[in-house]
């Protein structure tokens, strides 16, 4: 655990979150500033700064993270109409918390992947 990491502190129970799914290796909770009607963050319980580091250091937990995201999408009723699973990696991508997290987004048409340039 990184004691300076917001998501590590959520995993440790030091900061409250609205948990919607949990496994031995993952935690999923509602985003406090949702960008869609459904906006859930899915994280590994172990600290890895980004998805590339996680994939290289622990491929099994990477698979668990994708499985958890699929379970969240199903539980939130997103499978029929679709959803977006987004990982921001690095400053240029807009990553704000440097603990890998996937955004499960859906519940309405989400529009283009990126804003026009």
XYZ file of C-alpha atoms in Angstrom:
117
model
C 0.000 0.000 0.000
C 1.124 3.492 -0.852
C 0.015 5.631 2.108
C -0.100 8.735 -0.128
C -2.371 7.049 -2.688
C -6.070 7.920 -2.596
C -7.144 4.537 -3.989
C -4.883 2.568 -1.609
C -6.545 4.448 1.228
C -9.986 3.501 -0.151
C -8.903 -0.158 -0.312
C -7.687 0.102 3.298
C -11.057 1.517 4.385
C -9.571 4.860 5.452
C -11.650 6.786 2.910
C -15.283 5.839 2.251
C -16.519 4.797 -1.177
C -19.739 3.418 -2.593
C -18.556 -0.098 -3.409
C -20.517 -1.945 -6.101
C -18.285 -5.001 -6.602
C -15.392 -6.611 -4.744
C -13.204 -9.660 -5.209
C -10.078 -10.861 -3.437
C -7.940 -8.778 -5.811
C -10.200 -5.955 -7.056
C -12.521 -3.231 -5.838
C -15.142 -1.326 -7.856
C -16.811 1.850 -6.626
C -18.832 4.761 -7.977
C -16.883 7.781 -9.227
C -17.519 10.856 -7.063
C -17.630 13.067 -10.192
C -19.484 10.892 -12.737
C -19.137 11.637 -16.450
C -22.053 9.350 -17.425
C -25.166 7.954 -15.707
C -23.065 4.914 -14.810
C -19.453 5.699 -13.899
C -17.695 3.073 -11.824
C -13.955 2.827 -11.137
C -12.443 -0.649 -11.064
C -9.047 -0.985 -9.360
C -6.673 -3.691 -8.221
C -6.253 -3.807 -4.460
C -2.486 -3.806 -4.919
C -0.780 -0.572 -5.918
C 0.419 -0.238 -9.499
C 0.735 3.247 -10.988
C -0.798 2.445 -14.378
C -2.219 -0.333 -16.532
C 1.088 -0.997 -18.324
C 2.920 -1.545 -15.047
C 0.130 -3.814 -13.808
C 0.181 -5.894 -17.001
C 3.947 -6.343 -16.764
C 4.123 -6.999 -13.015
C 0.984 -9.063 -12.450
C -0.800 -10.425 -15.530
C -3.163 -12.494 -13.351
C -4.463 -9.401 -11.564
C -4.777 -7.685 -14.964
C -7.157 -10.467 -15.970
C -9.006 -10.138 -12.655
C -9.416 -6.407 -13.312
C -11.004 -7.033 -16.728
C -13.252 -9.709 -15.261
C -14.356 -7.331 -12.512
C -15.096 -4.608 -15.088
C -17.241 -7.084 -17.042
C -19.101 -8.058 -13.861
C -19.759 -4.388 -13.076
C -21.038 -3.719 -16.610
C -23.387 -6.677 -16.341
C -24.627 -5.751 -12.838
C -25.233 -2.147 -13.968
C -27.310 -3.338 -16.953
C -24.880 -2.066 -19.585
C -24.370 -5.180 -21.712
C -27.383 -4.764 -24.013
C -26.647 -1.216 -25.187
C -22.890 -1.147 -24.629
C -20.425 0.619 -22.427
C -16.936 2.084 -22.486
C -14.000 0.740 -20.485
C -11.318 3.414 -20.300
C -7.825 3.399 -18.804
C -5.989 6.732 -18.768
C -2.250 6.120 -18.623
C 0.055 9.038 -17.934
C -0.237 12.790 -17.815
C -1.010 13.261 -21.545
C -3.960 10.883 -21.213
C -5.341 12.795 -18.245
C -4.515 10.283 -15.515
C -5.088 12.063 -12.201
C -4.691 9.260 -9.641
C -1.582 7.177 -10.234
C -3.092 3.873 -9.115
C -4.325 1.951 -12.138
C -8.079 2.234 -12.567
C -10.526 1.458 -15.303
C -13.582 3.626 -15.832
C -16.754 1.680 -16.649
C -18.967 4.254 -18.373
C -22.455 3.848 -19.794
C -26.155 4.320 -19.392
C -26.517 6.667 -22.386
C -24.858 7.196 -25.776
C -21.319 8.359 -24.966
C -20.468 10.123 -28.199
C -17.063 10.209 -29.859
C -14.009 8.779 -28.138
C -12.192 12.133 -28.241
C -13.309 15.708 -28.709
C -12.679 17.070 -32.210
C -9.325 18.799 -32.620
